[in-house]
XYZ file of C-alpha atoms in Angstrom:
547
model
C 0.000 0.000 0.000
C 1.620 3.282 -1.146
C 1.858 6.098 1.354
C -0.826 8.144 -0.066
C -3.466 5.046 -0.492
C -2.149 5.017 3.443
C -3.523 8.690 3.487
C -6.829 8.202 2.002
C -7.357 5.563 4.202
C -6.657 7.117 7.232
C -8.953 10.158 6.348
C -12.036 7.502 5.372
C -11.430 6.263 8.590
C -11.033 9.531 10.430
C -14.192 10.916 8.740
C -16.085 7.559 9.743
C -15.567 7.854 12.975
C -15.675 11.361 13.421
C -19.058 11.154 12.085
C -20.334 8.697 14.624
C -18.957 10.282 17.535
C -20.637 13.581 16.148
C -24.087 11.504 16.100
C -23.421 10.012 19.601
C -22.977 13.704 21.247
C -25.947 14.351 19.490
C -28.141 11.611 20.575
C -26.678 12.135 23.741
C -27.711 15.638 23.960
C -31.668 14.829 23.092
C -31.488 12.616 25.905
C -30.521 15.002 27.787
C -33.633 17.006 27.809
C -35.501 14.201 29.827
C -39.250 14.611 29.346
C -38.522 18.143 27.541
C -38.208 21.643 27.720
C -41.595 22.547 28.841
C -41.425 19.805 31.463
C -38.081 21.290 32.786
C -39.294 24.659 32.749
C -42.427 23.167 34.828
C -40.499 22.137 37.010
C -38.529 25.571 37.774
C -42.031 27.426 38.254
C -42.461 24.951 40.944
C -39.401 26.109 42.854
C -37.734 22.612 41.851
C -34.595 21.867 39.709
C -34.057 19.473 36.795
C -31.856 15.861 37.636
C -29.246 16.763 35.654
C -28.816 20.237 37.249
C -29.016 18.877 40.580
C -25.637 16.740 39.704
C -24.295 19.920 38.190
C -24.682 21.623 41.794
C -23.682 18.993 43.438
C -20.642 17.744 41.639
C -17.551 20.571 42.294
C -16.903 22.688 39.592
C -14.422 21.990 36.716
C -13.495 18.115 37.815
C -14.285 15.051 35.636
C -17.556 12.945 35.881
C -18.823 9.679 34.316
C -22.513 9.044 33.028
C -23.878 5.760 33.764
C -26.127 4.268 31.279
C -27.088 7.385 29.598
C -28.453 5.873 26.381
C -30.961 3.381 28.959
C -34.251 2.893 27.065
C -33.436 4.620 23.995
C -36.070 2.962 21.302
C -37.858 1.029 24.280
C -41.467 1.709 25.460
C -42.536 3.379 22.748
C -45.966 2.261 23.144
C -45.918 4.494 26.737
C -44.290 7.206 25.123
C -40.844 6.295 25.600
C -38.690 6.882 29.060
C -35.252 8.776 28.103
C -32.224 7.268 30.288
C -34.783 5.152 31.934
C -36.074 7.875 34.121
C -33.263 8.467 35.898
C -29.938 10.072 36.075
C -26.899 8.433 37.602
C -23.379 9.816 37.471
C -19.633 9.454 38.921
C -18.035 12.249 39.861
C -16.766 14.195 42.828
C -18.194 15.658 46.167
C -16.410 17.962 48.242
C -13.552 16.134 46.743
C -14.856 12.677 47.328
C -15.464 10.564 44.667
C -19.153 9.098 44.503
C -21.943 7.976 42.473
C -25.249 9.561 42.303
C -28.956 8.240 41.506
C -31.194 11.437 40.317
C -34.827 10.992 39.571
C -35.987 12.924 36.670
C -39.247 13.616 37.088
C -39.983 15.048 33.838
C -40.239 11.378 32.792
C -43.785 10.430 33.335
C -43.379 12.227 36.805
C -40.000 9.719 37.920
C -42.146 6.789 37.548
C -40.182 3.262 37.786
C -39.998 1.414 34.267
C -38.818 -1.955 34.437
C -35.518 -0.619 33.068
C -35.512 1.888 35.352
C -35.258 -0.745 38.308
C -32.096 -2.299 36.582
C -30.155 0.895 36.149
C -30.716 1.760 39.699
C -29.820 -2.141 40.894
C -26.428 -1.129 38.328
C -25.681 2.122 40.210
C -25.657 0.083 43.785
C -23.560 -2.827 41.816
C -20.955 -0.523 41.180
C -21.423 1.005 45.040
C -20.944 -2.206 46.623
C -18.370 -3.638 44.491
C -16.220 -0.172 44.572
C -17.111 0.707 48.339
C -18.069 4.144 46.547
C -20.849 6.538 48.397
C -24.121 6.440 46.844
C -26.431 9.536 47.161
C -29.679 9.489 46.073
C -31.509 12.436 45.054
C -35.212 11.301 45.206
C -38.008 12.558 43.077
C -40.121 10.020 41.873
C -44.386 8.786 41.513
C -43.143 5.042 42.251
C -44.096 2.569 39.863
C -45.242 2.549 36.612
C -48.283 0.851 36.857
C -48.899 -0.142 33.553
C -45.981 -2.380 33.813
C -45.947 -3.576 37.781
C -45.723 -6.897 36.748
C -42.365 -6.391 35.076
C -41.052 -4.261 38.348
C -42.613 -5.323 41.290
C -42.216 -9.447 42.503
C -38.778 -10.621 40.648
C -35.167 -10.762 42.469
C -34.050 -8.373 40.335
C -37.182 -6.094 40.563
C -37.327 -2.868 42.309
C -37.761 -4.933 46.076
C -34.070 -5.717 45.645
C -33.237 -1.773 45.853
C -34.177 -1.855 49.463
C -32.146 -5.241 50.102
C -29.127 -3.780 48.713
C -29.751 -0.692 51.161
C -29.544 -2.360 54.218
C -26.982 -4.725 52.890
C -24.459 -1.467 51.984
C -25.125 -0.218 55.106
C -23.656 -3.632 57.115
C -21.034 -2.807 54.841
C -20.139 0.735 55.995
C -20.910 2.097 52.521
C -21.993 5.676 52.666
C -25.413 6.183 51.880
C -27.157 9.656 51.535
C -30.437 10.553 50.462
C -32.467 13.816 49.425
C -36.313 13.637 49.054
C -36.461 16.501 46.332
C -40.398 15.579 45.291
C -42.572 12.796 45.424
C -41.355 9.783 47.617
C -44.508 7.262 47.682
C -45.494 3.844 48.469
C -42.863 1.416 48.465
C -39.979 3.963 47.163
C -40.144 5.668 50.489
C -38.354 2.770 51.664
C -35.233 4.278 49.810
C -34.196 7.563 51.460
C -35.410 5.807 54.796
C -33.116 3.150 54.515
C -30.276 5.479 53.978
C -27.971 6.566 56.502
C -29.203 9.954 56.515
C -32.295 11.854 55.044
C -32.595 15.525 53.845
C -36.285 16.711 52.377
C -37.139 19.798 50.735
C -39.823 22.078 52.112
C -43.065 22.572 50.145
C -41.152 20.378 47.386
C -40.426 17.128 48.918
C -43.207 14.441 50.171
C -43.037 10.779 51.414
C -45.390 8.753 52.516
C -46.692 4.856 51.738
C -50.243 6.225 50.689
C -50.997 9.434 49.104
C -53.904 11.968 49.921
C -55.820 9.824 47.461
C -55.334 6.271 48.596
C -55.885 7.644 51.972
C -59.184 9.011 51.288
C -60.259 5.727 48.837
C -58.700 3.354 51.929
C -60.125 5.120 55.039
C -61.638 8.278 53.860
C -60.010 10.650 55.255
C -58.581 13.820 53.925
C -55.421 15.542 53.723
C -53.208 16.820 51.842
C -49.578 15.739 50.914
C -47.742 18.930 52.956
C -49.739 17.479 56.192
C -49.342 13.828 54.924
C -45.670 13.560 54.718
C -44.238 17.152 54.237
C -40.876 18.717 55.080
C -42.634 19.989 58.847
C -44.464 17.020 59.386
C -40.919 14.453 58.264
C -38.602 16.178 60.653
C -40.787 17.222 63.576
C -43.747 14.918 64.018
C -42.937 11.623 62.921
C -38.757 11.880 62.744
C -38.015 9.953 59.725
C -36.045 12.300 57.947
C -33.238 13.971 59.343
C -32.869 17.701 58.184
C -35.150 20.383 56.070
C -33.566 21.814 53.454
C -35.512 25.391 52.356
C -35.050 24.360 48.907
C -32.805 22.205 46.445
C -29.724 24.609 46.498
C -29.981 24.626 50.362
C -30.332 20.945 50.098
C -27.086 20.086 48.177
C -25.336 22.713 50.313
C -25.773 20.488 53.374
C -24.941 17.315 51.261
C -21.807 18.821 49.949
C -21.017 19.551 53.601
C -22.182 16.135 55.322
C -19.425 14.849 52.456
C -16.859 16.712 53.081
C -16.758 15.564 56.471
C -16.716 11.373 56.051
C -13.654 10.175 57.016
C -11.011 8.019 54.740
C -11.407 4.551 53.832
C -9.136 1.745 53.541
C -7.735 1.587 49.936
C -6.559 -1.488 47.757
C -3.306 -0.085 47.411
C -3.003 0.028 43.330
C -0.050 1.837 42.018
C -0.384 5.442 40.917
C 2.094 8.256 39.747
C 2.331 11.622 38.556
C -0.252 11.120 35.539
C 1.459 11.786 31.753
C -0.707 12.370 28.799
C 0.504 9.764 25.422
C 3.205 11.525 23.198
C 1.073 10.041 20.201
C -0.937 11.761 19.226
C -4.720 10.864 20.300
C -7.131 11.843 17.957
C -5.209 9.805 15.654
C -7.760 6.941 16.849
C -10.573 8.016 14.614
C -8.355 7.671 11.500
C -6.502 4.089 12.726
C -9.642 2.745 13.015
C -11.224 0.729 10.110
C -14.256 2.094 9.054
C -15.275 -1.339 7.477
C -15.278 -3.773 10.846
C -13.565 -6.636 8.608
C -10.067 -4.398 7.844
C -7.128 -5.172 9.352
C -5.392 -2.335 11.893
C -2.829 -2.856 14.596
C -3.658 -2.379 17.913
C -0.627 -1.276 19.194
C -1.487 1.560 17.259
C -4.573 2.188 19.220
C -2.753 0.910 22.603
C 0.085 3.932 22.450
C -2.635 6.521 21.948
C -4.302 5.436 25.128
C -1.004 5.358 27.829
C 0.698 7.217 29.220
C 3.835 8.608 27.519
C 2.591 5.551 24.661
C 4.915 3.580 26.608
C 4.061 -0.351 26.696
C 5.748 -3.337 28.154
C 4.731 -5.783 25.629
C 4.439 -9.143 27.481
C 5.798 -12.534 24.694
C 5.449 -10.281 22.047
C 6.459 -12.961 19.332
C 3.888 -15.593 21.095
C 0.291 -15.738 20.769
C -0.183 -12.843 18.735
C -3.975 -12.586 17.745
C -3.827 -11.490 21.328
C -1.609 -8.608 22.879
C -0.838 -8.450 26.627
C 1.576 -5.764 28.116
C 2.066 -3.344 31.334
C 1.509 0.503 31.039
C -0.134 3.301 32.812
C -3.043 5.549 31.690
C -3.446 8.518 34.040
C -1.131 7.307 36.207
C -2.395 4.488 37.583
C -0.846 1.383 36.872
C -2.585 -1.451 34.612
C -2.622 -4.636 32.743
C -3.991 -4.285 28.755
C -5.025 -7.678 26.878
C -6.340 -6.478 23.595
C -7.105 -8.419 20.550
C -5.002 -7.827 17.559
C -6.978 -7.244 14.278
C -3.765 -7.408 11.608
C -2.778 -10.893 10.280
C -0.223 -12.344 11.527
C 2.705 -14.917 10.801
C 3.632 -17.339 13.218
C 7.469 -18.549 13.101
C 6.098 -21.786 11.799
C 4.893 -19.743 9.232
C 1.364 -19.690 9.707
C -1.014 -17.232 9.204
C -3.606 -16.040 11.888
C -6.130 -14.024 11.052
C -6.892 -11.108 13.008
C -9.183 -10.427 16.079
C -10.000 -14.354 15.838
C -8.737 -16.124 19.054
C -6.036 -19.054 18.485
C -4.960 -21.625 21.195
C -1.553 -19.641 21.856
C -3.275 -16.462 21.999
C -5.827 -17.679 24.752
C -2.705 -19.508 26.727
C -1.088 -16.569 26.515
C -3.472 -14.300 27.844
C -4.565 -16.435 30.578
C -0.436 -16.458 31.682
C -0.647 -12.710 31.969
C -3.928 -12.142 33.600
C -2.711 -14.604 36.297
C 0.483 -12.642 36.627
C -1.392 -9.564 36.942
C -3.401 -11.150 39.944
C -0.243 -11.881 41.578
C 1.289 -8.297 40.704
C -1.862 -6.417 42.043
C -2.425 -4.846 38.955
C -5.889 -3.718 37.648
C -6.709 -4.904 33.851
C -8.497 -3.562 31.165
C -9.481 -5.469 28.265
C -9.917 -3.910 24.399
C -12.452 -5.827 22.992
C -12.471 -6.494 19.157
C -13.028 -10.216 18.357
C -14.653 -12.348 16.006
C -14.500 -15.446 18.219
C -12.356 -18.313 18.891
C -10.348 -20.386 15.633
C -12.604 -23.502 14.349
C -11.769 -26.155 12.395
C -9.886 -29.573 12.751
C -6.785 -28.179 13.403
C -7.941 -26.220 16.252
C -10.632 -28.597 17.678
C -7.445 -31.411 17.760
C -5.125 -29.017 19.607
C -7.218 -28.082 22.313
C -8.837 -25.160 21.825
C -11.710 -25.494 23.613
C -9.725 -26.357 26.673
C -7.091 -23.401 25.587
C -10.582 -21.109 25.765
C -11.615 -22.397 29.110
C -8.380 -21.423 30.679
C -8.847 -18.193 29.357
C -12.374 -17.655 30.635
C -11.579 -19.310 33.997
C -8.801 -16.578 34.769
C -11.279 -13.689 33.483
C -14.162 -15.164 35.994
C -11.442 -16.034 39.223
C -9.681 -12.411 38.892
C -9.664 -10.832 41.467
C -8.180 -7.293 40.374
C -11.008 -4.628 39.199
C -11.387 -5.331 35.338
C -12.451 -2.412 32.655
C -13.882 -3.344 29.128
C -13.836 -1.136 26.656
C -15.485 -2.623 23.212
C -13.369 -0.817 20.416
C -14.449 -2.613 17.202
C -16.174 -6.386 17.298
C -17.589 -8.212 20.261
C -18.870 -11.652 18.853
C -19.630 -15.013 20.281
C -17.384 -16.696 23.021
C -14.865 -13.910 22.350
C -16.906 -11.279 23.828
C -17.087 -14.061 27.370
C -13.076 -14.567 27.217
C -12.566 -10.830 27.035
C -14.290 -9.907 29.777
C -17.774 -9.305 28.501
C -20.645 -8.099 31.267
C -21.423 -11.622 32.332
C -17.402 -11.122 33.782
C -18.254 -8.379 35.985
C -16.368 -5.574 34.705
C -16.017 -2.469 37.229
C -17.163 -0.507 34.137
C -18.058 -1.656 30.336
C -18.559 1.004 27.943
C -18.703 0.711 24.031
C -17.093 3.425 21.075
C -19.672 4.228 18.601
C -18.360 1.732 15.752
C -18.798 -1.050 18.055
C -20.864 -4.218 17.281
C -22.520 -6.807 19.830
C -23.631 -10.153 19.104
C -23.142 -13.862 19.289
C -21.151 -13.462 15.482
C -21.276 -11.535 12.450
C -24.247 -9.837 10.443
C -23.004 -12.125 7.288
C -22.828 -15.278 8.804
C -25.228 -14.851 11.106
C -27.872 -14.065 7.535
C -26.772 -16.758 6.085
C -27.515 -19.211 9.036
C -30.873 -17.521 9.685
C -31.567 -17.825 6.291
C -31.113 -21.500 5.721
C -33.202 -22.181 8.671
C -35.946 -19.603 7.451
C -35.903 -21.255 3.309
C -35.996 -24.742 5.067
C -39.075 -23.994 7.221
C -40.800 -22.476 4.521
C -40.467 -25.341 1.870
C -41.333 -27.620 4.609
C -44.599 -25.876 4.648
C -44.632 -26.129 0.827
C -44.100 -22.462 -0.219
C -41.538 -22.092 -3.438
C -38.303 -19.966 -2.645
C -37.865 -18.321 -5.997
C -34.498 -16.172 -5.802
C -36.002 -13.020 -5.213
C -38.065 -13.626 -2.073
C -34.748 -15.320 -1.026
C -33.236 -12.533 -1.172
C -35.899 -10.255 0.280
C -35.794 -12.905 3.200
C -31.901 -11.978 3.755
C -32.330 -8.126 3.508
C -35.174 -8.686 6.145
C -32.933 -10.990 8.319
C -29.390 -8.615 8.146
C -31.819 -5.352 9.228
C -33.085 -7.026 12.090
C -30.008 -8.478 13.135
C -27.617 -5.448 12.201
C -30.374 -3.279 14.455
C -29.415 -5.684 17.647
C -25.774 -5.553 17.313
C -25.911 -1.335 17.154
C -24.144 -0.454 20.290
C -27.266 1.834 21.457
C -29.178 -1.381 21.195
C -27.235 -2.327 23.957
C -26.466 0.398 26.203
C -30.905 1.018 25.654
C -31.186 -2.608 27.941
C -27.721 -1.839 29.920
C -25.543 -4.899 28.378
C -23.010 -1.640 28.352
C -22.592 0.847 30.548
C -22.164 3.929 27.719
C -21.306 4.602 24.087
C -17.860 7.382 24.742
C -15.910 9.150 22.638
C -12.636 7.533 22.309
C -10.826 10.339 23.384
C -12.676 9.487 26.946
C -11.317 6.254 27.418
C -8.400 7.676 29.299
C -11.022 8.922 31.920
C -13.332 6.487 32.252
C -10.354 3.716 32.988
C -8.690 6.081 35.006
C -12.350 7.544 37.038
C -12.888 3.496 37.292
C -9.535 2.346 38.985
C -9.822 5.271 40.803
C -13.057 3.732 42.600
C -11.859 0.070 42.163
C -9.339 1.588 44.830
C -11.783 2.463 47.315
C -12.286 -1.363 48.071
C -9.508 -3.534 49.185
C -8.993 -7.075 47.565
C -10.475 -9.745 50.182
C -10.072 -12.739 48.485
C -6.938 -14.515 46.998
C -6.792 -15.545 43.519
C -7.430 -19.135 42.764
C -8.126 -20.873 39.507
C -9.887 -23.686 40.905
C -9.997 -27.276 38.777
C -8.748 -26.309 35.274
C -7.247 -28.440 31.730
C -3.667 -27.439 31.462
């Protein structure tokens, strides 16, 4: 390839990716506006302040913060009118120079109301709590279930019961957990801020209560209203339950920000951090490395040296394994493990080729070697995610490779380090398991805007569907002529290129956000950051595993 075919390639690529970061910011901005602009400016003529401006207060100025499944819901519900982020706001970020995670209610979505999704983002927010020992603060402002769809949120494990399990379990664990009843609080959501180690409510704004004025009057008939009920006055002076009375939702925060600042430190897991160094690469040269066509070839050391610090990187048996690269480095400082997939083919010194961002028996062995060794070393990992899958075929199946891909997965599952995956092209089939996919339990798994989910490829994946489609239909005794064939495939790859659209994924929280890849530096770095907060408890141990 000449140097300006190089050139022309790069700027396809750039202007690819450029393009669907410039959508993402966009989409990301809708969703933003919650139930609207009228509903926000609703809210203000009620003395009250939107979710996200809440956080904005909260948060201290001019320091970096993390949105957690911001993209919730997107193309879900449409039949109830949609419910943007899932009805509620939660973000990482900093408190009186603490580092904590908040859960906002927006209550411009159908009044705060709990979707089923809604239920699981929340249950993700205290996740990432209790496995990062990270204070939770909940700013409350929500009509309770959607009743529509209490089947789907009320009896289940993972329904919105669990919410009040994990309160009192966090507390047992010392985790610090503040609440702010900023509007409605009712029925079995009360339970929430109550369960908290400490309560704030907002006069004339903020109510809780099990039964509103109207289920009080249709239960025993009497009458009141919801100031009386379960008001700021009545909260902290009749009936005790909350704590403090905030005058209004600025005066609120204030005493948050100061209840913060005075918590005292925690134990920490002792990873290794030093004075932080941006890459001498050149970042933004990521949009143009990138393949804009998912099957090119790229090398990811190419994307690895525009994500560390200094693009310095301790390549671990560099000449072994090498659909798979493993190596030491530090982004932000802090130190960290990297197993990435390689997407250029490869020669082996048998002379072999590999083909890229597929998953050979060496590569797995490899990468299982180093993940232990980071274990031992104390060293968090992050995993760049862009596989096909592992190798088929005789040759494969003969040399072990399903046993080479169990000892892969079995050191992802048994670590005990905080893990990070980032999904930077493909994230098919058992690949997507051995790299540390969300059934891994990843402190944080976020997606870049080119990325694709599923079990394999669109192409293949048409083809099987297909088959299995053309043989049902004959069975039936319907003639396949060639052109309903091929209307069946065009049907088939739509449907299936739809599910494997990152937003399909962040919408039902497989991911925890579609970035910018010029954020990955602060979302690993934000992440280990709160991995810190918790120290390691339990040794590493394979268990029983084929060697």
């Amino acid at each position: 390839m000449t140097k300006e075919t190089q050139n022309i390639a790069f700027n396809r690529n750039e202007d690819a990716l450029r393009l669907l970061v410039s959508t993402m910011k966009q989409r990301l901005t809708k969703v933003q506006e919650g139930g609207g602009k009228k509903s926000i400016d609703k809210l203000h003529e009620k003395g009250k302040l939107h979710a996200r401006e809440r956080i904005k207060l909260l948060f201290d100025k001019d320091t970096p913060c993390i949105e957690i499944g911001a993209f919730t819901a997107m193309g879900m519900y449409t039949e109830h009118g949609g419910c943007p982020s899932g009805g509620v706001v939660v973000m990482i970020g900093y408190v009186s120079g603490r580092q904590c995670i908040v859960v906002a209610n927006d209550a411009t979505v159908k009044a705060g109301a709990w979707f089923p999704i809604t239920g699981k983002k929340n249950l993700r927010a205290q996740e990432i709590s209790i496995e990062n020992k990270l204070p939770i603060i909940y700013l409350v402002d929500s009509a309770g279930v959607y009743l529509p769809m209490q089947d789907e949120i009320f009896p289940d494990k993972e329904n919105f019961g669990r919410i009040f399990r994990n309160n009192a379990v966090m507390s047992s664990m010392g985790i610090t957990q503040i609440a702010a009843i900023m509007g409605s609080c009712v029925a079995g959501g009360a339970y929430l801020p109550i369960m908290s180690d400490e309560a704030y409510i907002v006069k004339n704004t903020g109510s809780i209560f099990l039964a509103g004025p109207y289920l009080v009057k249709a239960a025993i008939g009497e009458d009141i209203d919801a100031e009386t009920l379960g008001g700021a006055i009545t909260t902290t002076e009749i009936s005790g339950i909350c704590d403090y009375a905030a005058e209004n939702d600025e005066d609120c925060i204030t005493h948050i920000r100061s209840t913060m600042d005075k918590i005292g430190a925690m134990p920490k897991a002792g990873f290794d951090r030093i004075a932080p160094s941006a890459p001498s690469l050149k970042e933004e040269d990521i949009y143009g490395i990138m393949p804009e066509d998912i099957t090119k070839q790229y090398d990811v050391l190419d994307i690895i040296k525009r994500l560390v610090d200094n693009s310095v990187f301790d390549e671990y048996k560099a000449a072994y394994g090498k659909t798979i690269v493993c190596g030491t480095a530090r982004i932000d400082g802090w130190s960290v493990g990297i197993v990435a997939n390689q997407r250029k083919v490869v020669k082996t010194k048998k002379g072999e080729i590999q083909i890229g961002g597929v998953i050979y028996n060496d590569s797995a062995d490899k990468a299982a070697r180093f993940i232990m060794n980071c274990n031992q070393k104390k060293i968090p990992l992050l995993f760049l995610q862009d596989v096909t899958g592992f190798m088929v075929g005789s040759k494969s199946e003969h040399a072990g490779i399903i046993k080479d891909g169990a000892k892969l997965v079995n050191a992802v599952a048994n670590s005990v380090v905080p893990k990070f995956t980032v999904i930077i092209g493909n994230s098919f089939g058992a690949g997507n398991y051995a790299m540390c996919g969300k059934a891994y339990d990843p402190r944080l798994i976020v997606a870049w805007p080119n990325a694709k989910i599923a079990v394999m490829g669109g192409a293949q994946a048409g083809k099987v569907l297909l088959q299995i489609q053309v043989a049902s239909l004959k069975a039936k005794g319907e003639e396949i002529t060639a052109e309903k064939e091929k209307a069946l495939l065009e049907k088939i790859l739509n449907h299936y290129n739809e599910t494997m659209d990152p937003y399909y994924a962040a919408a039902r929280l497989w991911i925890d956000g579609i970035i910018d890849p010029l954020d990955t530096r602060k979302w690993v770095s934000m992440g280990i950051e709160m991995a810190n907060n918790a120290p390691i408890e339990k040794d590493f141990s394979v268990g029983v595993m084929q060697v």
